[in-house]
mmCIF file with all atom_site columns, C-alpha atoms in Angstrom:
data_model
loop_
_atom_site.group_PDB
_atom_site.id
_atom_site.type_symbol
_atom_site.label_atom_id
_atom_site.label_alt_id
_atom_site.label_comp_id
_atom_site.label_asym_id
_atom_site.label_entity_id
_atom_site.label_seq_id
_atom_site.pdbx_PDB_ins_code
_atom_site.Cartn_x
_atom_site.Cartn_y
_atom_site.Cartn_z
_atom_site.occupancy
_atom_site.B_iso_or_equiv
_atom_site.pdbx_formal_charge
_atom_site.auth_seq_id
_atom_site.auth_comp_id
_atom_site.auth_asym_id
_atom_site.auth_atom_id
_atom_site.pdbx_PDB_model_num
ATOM 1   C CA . UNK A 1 1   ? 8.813  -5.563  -14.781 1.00 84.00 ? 1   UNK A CA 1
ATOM 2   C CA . UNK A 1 2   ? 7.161  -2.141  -13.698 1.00 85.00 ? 2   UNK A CA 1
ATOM 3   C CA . UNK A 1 3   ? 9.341  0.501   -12.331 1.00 89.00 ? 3   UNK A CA 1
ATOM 4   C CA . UNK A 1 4   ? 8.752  -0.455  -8.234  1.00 89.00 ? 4   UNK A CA 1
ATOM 5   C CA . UNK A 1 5   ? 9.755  -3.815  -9.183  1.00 91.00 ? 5   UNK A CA 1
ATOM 6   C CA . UNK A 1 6   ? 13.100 -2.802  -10.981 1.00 94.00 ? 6   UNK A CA 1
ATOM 7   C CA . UNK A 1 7   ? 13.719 -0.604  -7.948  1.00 93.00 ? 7   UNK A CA 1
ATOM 8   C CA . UNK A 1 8   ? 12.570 -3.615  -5.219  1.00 93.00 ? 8   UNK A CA 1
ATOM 9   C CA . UNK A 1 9   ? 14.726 -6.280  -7.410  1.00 94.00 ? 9   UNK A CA 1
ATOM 10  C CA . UNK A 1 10  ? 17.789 -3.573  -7.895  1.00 94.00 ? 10  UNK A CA 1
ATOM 11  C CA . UNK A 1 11  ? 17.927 -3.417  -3.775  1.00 92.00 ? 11  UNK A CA 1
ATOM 12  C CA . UNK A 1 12  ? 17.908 -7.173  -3.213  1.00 92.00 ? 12  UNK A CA 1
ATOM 13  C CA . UNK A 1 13  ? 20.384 -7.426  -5.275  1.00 92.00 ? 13  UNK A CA 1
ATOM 14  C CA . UNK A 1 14  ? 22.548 -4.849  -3.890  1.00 90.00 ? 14  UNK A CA 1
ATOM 15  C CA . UNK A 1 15  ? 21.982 -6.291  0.005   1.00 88.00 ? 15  UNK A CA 1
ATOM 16  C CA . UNK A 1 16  ? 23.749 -9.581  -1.749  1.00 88.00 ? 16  UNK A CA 1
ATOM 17  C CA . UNK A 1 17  ? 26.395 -7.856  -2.913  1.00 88.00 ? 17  UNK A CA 1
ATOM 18  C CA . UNK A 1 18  ? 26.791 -5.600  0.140   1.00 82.00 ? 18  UNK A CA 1
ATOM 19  C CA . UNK A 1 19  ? 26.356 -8.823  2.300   1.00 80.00 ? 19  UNK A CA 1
ATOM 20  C CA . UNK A 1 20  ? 28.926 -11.454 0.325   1.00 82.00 ? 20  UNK A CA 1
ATOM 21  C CA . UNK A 1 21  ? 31.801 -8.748  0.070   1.00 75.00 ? 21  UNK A CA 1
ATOM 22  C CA . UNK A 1 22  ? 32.316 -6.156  2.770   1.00 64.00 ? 22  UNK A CA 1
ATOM 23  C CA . UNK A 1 23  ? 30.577 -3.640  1.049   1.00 64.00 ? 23  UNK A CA 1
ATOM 24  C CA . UNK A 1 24  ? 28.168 -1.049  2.765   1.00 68.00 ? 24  UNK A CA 1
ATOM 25  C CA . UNK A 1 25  ? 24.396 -1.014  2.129   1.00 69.00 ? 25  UNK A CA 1
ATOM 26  C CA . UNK A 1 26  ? 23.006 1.985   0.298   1.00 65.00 ? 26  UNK A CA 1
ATOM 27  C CA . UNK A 1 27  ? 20.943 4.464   2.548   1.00 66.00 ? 27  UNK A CA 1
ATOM 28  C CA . UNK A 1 28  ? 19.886 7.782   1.620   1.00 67.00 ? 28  UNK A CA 1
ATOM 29  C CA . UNK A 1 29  ? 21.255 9.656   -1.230  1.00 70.00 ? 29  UNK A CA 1
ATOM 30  C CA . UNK A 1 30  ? 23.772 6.788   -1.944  1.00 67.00 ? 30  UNK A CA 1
ATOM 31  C CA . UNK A 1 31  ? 20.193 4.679   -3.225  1.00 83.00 ? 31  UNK A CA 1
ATOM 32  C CA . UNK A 1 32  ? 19.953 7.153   -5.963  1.00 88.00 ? 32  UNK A CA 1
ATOM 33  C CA . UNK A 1 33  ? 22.288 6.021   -7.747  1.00 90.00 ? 33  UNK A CA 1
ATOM 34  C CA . UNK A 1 34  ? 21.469 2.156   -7.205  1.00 91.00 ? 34  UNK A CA 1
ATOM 35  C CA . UNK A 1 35  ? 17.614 3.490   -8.111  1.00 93.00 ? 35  UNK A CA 1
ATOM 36  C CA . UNK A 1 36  ? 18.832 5.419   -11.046 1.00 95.00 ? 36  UNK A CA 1
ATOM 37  C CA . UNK A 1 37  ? 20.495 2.313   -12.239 1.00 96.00 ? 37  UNK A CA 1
ATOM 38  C CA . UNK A 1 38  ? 17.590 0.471   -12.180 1.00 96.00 ? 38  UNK A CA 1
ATOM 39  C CA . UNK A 1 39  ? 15.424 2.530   -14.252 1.00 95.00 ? 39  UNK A CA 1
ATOM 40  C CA . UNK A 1 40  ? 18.013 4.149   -16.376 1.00 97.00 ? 40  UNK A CA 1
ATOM 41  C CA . UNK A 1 41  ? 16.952 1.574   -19.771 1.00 96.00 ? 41  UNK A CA 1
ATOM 42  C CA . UNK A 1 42  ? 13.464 2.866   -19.299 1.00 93.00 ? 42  UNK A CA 1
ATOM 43  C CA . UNK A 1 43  ? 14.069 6.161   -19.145 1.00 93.00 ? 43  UNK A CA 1
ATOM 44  C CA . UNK A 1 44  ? 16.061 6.064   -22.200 1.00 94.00 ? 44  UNK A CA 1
ATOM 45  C CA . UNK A 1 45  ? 13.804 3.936   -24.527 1.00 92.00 ? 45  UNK A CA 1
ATOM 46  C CA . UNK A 1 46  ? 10.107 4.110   -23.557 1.00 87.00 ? 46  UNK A CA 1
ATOM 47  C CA . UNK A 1 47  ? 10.153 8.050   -23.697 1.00 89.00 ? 47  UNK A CA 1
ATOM 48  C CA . UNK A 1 48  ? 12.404 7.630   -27.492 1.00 89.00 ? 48  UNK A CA 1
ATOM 49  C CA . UNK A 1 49  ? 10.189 4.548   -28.712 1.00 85.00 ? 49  UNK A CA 1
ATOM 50  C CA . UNK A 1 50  ? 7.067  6.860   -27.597 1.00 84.00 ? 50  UNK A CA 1
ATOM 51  C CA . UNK A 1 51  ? 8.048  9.463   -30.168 1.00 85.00 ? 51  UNK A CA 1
ATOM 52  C CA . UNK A 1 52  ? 9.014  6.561   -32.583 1.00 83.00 ? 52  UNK A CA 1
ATOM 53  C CA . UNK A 1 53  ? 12.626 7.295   -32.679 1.00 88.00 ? 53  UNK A CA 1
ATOM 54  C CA . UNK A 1 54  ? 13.081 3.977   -31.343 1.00 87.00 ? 54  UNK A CA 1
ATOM 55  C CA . UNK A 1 55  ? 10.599 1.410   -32.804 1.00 84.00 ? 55  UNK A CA 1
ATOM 56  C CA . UNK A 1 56  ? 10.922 -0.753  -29.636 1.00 85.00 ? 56  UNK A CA 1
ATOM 57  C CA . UNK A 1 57  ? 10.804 -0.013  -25.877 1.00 85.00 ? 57  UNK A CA 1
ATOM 58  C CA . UNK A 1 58  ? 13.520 -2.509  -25.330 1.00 88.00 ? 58  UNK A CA 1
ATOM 59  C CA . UNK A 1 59  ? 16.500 -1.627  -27.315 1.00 91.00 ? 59  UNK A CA 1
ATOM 60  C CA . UNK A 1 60  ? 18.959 0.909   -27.035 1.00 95.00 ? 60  UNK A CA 1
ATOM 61  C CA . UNK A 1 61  ? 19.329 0.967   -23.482 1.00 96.00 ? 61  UNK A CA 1
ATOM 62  C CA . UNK A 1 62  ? 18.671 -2.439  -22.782 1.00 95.00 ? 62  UNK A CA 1
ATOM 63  C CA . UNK A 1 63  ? 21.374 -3.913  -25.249 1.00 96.00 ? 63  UNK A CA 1
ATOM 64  C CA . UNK A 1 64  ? 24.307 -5.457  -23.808 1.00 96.00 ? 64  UNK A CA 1
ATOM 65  C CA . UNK A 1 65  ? 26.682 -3.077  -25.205 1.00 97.00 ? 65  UNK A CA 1
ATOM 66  C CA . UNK A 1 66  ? 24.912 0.336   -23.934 1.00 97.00 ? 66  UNK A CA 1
ATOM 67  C CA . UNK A 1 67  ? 25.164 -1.386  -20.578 1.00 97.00 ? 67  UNK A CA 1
ATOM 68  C CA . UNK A 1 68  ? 28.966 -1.995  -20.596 1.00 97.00 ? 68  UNK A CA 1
ATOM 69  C CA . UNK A 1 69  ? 29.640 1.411   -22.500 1.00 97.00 ? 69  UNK A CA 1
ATOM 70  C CA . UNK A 1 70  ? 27.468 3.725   -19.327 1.00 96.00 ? 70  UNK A CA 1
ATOM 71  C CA . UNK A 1 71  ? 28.556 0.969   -16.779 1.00 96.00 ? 71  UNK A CA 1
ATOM 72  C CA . UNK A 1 72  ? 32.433 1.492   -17.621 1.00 96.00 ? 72  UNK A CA 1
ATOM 73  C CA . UNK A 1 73  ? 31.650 5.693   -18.138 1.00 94.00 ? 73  UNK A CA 1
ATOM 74  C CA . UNK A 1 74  ? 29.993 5.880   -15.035 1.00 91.00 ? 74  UNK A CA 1
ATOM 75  C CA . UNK A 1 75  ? 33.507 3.723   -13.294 1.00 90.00 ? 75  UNK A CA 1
ATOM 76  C CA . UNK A 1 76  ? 36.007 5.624   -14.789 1.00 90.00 ? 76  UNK A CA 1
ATOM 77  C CA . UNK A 1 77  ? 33.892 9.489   -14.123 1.00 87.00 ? 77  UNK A CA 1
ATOM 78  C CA . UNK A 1 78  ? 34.131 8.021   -10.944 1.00 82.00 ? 78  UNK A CA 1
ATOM 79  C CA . UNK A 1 79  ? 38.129 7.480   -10.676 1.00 80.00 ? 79  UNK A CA 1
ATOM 80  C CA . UNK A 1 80  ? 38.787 10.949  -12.166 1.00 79.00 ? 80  UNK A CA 1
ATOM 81  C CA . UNK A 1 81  ? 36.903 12.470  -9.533  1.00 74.00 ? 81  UNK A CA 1
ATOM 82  C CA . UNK A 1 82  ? 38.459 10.526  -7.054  1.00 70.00 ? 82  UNK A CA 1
ATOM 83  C CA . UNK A 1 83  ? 39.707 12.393  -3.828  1.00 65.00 ? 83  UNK A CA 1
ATOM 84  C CA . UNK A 1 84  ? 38.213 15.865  -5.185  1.00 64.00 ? 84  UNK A CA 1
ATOM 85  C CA . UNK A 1 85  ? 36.049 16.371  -2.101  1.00 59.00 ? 85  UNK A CA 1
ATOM 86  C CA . UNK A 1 86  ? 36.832 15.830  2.186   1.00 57.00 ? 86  UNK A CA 1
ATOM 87  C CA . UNK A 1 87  ? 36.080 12.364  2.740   1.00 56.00 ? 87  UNK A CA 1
ATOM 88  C CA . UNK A 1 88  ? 32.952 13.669  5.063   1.00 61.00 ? 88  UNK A CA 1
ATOM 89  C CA . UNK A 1 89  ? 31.167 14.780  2.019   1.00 59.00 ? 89  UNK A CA 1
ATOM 90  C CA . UNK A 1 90  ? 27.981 13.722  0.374   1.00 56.00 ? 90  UNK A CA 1
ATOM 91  C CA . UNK A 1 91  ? 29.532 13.852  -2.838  1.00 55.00 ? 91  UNK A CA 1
ATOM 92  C CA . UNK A 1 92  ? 32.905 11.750  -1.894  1.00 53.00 ? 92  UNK A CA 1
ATOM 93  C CA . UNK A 1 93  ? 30.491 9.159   -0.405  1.00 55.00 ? 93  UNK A CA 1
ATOM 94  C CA . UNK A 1 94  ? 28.398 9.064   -2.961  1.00 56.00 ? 94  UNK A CA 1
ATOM 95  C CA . UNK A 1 95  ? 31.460 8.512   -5.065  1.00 54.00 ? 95  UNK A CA 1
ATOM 96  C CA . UNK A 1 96  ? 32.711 5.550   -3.349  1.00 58.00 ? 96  UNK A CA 1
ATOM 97  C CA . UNK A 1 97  ? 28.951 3.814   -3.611  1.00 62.00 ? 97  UNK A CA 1
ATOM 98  C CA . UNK A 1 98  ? 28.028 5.482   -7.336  1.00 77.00 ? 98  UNK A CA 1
ATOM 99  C CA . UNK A 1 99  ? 29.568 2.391   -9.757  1.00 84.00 ? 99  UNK A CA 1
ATOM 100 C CA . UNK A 1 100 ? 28.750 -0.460  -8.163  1.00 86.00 ? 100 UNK A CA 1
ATOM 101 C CA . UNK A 1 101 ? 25.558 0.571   -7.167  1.00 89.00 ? 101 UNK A CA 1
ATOM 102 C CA . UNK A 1 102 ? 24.653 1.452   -10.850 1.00 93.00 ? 102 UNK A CA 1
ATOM 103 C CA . UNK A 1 103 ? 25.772 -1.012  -12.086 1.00 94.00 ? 103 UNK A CA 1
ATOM 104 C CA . UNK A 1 104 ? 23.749 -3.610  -10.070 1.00 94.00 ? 104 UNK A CA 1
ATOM 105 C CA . UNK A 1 105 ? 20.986 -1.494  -10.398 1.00 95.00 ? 105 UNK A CA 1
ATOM 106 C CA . UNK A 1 106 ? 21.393 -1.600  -14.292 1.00 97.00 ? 106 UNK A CA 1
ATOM 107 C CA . UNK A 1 107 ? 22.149 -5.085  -14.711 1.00 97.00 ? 107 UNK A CA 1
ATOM 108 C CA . UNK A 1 108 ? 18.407 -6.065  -12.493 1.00 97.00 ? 108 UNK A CA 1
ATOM 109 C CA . UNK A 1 109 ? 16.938 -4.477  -14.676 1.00 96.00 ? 109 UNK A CA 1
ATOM 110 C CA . UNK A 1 110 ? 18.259 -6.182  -17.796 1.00 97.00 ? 110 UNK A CA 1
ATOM 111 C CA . UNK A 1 111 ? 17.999 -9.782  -16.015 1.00 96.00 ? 111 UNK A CA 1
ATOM 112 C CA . UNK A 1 112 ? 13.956 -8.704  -14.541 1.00 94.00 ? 112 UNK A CA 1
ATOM 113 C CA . UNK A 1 113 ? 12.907 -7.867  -17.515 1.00 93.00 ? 113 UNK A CA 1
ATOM 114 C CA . UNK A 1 114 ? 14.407 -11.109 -19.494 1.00 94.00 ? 114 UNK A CA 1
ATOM 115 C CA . UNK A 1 115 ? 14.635 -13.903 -16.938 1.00 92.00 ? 115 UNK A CA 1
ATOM 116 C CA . UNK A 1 116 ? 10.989 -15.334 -17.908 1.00 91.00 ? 116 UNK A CA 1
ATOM 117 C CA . UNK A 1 117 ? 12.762 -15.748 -21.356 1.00 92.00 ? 117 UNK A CA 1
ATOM 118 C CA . UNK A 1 118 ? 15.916 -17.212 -20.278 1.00 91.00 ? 118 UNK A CA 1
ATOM 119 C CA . UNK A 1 119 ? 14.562 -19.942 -17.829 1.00 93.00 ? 119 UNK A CA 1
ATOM 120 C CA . UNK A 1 120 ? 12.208 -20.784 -20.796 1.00 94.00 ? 120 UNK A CA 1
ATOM 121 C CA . UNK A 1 121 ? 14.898 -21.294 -22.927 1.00 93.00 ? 121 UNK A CA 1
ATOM 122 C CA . UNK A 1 122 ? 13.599 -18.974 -25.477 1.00 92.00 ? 122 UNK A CA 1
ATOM 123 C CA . UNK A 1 123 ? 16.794 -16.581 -26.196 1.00 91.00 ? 123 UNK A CA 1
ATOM 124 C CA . UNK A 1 124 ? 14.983 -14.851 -29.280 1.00 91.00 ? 124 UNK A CA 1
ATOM 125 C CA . UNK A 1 125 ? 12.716 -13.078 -26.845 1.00 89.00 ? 125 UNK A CA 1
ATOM 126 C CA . UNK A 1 126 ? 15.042 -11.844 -25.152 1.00 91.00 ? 126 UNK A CA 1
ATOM 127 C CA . UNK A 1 127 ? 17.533 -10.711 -28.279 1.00 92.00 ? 127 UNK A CA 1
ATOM 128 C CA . UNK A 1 128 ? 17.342 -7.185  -27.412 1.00 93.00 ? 128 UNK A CA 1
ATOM 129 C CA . UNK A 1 129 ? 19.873 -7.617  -25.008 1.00 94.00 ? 129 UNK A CA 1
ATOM 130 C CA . UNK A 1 130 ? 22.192 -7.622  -28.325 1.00 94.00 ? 130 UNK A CA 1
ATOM 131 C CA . UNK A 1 131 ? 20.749 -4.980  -30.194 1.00 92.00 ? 131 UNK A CA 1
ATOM 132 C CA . UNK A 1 132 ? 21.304 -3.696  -32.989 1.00 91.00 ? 132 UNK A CA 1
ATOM 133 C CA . UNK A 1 133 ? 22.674 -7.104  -34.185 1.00 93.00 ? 133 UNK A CA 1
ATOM 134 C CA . UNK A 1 134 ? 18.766 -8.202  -34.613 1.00 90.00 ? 134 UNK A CA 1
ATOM 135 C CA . UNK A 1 135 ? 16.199 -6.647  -35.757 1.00 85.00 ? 135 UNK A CA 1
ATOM 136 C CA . UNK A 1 136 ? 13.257 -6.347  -32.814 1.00 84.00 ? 136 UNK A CA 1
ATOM 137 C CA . UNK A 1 137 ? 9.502  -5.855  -33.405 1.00 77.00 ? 137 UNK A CA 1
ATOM 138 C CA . UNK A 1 138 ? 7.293  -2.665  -33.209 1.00 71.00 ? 138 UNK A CA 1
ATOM 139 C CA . UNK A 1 139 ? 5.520  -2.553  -29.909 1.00 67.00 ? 139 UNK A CA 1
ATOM 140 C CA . UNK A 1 140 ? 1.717  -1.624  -30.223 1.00 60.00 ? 140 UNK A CA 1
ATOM 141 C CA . UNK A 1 141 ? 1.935  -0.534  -26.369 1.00 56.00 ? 141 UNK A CA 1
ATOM 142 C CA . UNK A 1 142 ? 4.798  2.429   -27.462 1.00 54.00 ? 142 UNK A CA 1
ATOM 143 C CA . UNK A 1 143 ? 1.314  4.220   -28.879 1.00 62.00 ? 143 UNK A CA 1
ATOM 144 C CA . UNK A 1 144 ? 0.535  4.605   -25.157 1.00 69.00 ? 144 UNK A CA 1
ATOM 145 C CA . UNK A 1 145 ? 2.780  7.513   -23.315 1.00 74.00 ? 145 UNK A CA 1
ATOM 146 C CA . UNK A 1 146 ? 4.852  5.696   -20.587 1.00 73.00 ? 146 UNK A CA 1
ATOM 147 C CA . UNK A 1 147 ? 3.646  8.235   -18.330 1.00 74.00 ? 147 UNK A CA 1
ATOM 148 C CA . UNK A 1 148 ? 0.072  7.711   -19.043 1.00 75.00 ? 148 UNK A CA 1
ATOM 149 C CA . UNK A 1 149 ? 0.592  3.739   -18.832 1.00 71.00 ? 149 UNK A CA 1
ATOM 150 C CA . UNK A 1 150 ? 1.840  3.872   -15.529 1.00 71.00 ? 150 UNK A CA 1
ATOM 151 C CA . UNK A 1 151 ? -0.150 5.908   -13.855 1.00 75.00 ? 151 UNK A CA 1
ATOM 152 C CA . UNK A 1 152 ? -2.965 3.735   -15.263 1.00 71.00 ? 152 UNK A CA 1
ATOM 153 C CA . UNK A 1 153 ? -1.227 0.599   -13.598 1.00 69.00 ? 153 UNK A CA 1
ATOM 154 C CA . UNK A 1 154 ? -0.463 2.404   -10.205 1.00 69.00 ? 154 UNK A CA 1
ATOM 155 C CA . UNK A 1 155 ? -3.794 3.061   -9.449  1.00 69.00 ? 155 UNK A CA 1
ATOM 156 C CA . UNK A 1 156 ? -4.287 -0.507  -8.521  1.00 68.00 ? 156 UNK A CA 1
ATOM 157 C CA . UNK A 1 157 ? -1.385 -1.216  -6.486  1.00 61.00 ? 157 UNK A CA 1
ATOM 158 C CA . UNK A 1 158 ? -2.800 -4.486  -5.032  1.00 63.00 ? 158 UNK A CA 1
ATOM 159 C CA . UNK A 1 159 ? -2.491 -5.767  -8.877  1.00 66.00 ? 159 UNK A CA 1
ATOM 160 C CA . UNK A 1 160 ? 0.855  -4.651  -9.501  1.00 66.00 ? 160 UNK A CA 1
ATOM 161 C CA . UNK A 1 161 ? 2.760  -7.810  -11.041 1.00 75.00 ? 161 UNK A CA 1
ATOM 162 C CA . UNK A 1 162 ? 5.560  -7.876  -8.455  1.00 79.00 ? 162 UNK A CA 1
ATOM 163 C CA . UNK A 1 163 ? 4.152  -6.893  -5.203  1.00 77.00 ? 163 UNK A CA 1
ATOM 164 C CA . UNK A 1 164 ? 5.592  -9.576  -3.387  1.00 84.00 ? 164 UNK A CA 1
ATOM 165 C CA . UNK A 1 165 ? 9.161  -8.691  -4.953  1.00 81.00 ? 165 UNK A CA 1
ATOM 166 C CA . UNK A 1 166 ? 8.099  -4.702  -3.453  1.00 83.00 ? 166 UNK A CA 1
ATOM 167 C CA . UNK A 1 167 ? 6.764  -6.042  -0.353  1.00 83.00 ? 167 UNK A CA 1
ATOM 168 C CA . UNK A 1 168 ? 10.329 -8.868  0.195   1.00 86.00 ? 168 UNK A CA 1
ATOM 169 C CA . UNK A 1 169 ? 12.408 -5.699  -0.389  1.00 87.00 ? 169 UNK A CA 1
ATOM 170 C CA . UNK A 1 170 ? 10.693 -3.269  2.276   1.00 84.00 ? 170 UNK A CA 1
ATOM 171 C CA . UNK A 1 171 ? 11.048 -6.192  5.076   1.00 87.00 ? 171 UNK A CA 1
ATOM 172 C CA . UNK A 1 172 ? 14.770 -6.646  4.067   1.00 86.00 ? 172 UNK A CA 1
ATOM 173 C CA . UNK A 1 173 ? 15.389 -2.895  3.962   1.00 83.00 ? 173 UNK A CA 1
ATOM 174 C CA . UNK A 1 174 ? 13.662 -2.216  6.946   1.00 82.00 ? 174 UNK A CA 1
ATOM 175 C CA . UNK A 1 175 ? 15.095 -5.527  8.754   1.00 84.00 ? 175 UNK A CA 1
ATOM 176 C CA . UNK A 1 176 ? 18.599 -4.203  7.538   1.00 79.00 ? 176 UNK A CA 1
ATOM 177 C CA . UNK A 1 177 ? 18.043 -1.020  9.022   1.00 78.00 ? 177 UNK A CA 1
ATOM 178 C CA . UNK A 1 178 ? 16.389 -1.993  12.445  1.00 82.00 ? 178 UNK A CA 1
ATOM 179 C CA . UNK A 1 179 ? 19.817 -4.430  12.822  1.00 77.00 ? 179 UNK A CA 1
ATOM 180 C CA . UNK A 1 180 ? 22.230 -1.457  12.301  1.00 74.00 ? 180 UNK A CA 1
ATOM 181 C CA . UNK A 1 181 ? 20.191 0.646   14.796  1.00 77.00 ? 181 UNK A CA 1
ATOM 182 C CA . UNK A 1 182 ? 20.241 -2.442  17.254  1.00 79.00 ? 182 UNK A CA 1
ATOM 183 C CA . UNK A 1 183 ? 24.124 -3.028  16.720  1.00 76.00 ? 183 UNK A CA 1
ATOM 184 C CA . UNK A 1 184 ? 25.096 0.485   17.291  1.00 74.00 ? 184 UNK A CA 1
ATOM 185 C CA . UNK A 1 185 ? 22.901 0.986   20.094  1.00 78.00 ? 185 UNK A CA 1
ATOM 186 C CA . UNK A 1 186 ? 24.436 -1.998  21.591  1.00 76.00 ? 186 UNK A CA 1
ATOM 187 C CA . UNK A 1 187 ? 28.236 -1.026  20.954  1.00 68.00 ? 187 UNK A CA 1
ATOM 188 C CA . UNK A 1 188 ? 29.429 0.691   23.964  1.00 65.00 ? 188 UNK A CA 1
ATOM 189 C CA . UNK A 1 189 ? 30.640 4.071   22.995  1.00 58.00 ? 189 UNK A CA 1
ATOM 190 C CA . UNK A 1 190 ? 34.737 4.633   24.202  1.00 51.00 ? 190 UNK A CA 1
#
């Protein structure tokens, strides 16, 4: 998956979990962290298998184990900080939102970019999910600057892979939001 398709899976996913619990939907600066979450394995291992300190692009980050280890950090930062700031604040909202929305946002990203593998039933494909238990292949796309790559791909939007999945989340956000608007313009105010 490209990055606007990590971000537009990492939101659907959140608007489930906001909508089966009684959880809020991200909006504004509480999406960074959701967004964050959802491209925090690329950030990590394109840019280090670029300068071959990783020999794959999909490893260290997107292993099981890093996921738990910054999923639980990111939690328990959270707790410690707990009830440092007013409860008006950006920062104490963006507290109460920060672990669950990384963590959703981290764990679409794992499951786009190895779901093709699992519904195939080929688990080898997708064994960076357990590195460094296996050994993974060299990428001959790492050559390429992830930078340079995307740019490249974004020029043609209307050929990005998962512009339905971009174009599904932007009707859902914006349905989402036009339905809060409508249900507090219709509460009368006391």
């Amino acid at each position: 998956m490209l990055p606007l398709g990590h971000l537009a899976f990492a939101y659907l996913w959140y608007a489930v979990y906001a909508a089966v619990g009684t959880h809020r939907l991200p909006a504004r600066l509480t999406l960074v962290p959701l967004a964050f979450g959802s491209q925090f394995p690329d950030l990590v291992d394109k840019p280090l298998a670029y300068v071959e300190i990783l020999t794959y692009g999909r490893s260290l980050a997107h292993s099981l184990f890093t996921f738990v280890l910054c999923s639980v950090a990111v939690w328990w930062l959270t707790m410690r900080l707990r009830g440092r700031w007013r409860a008006e604040t950006i920062a104490e909202r963006l507290r109460i939102v920060t672990p669950a929305a990384f963590t959703i946002g981290y764990a679409s990203h794992l499951l786009g970019d190895t779901y093709r593998f699992l519904l195939a039933g080929d688990l080898w494909a997708a064994r960076f999910l357990v590195y460094p238990l296996f050994p993974l292949p060299e990428s001959p796309g790492d050559d390429i600057a992830p930078w340079i790559r995307l740019f490249r791909i974004y020029q043609e939007m209307g050929s990005h892979p998962q512009v339905y999945l971009i174009i599904l989340a932007t009707v859902v956000f914006g349905g989402l939001r036009i339905h809060q608007y409508w249900k507090q313009t219709r509460t009368p105010s006391a």
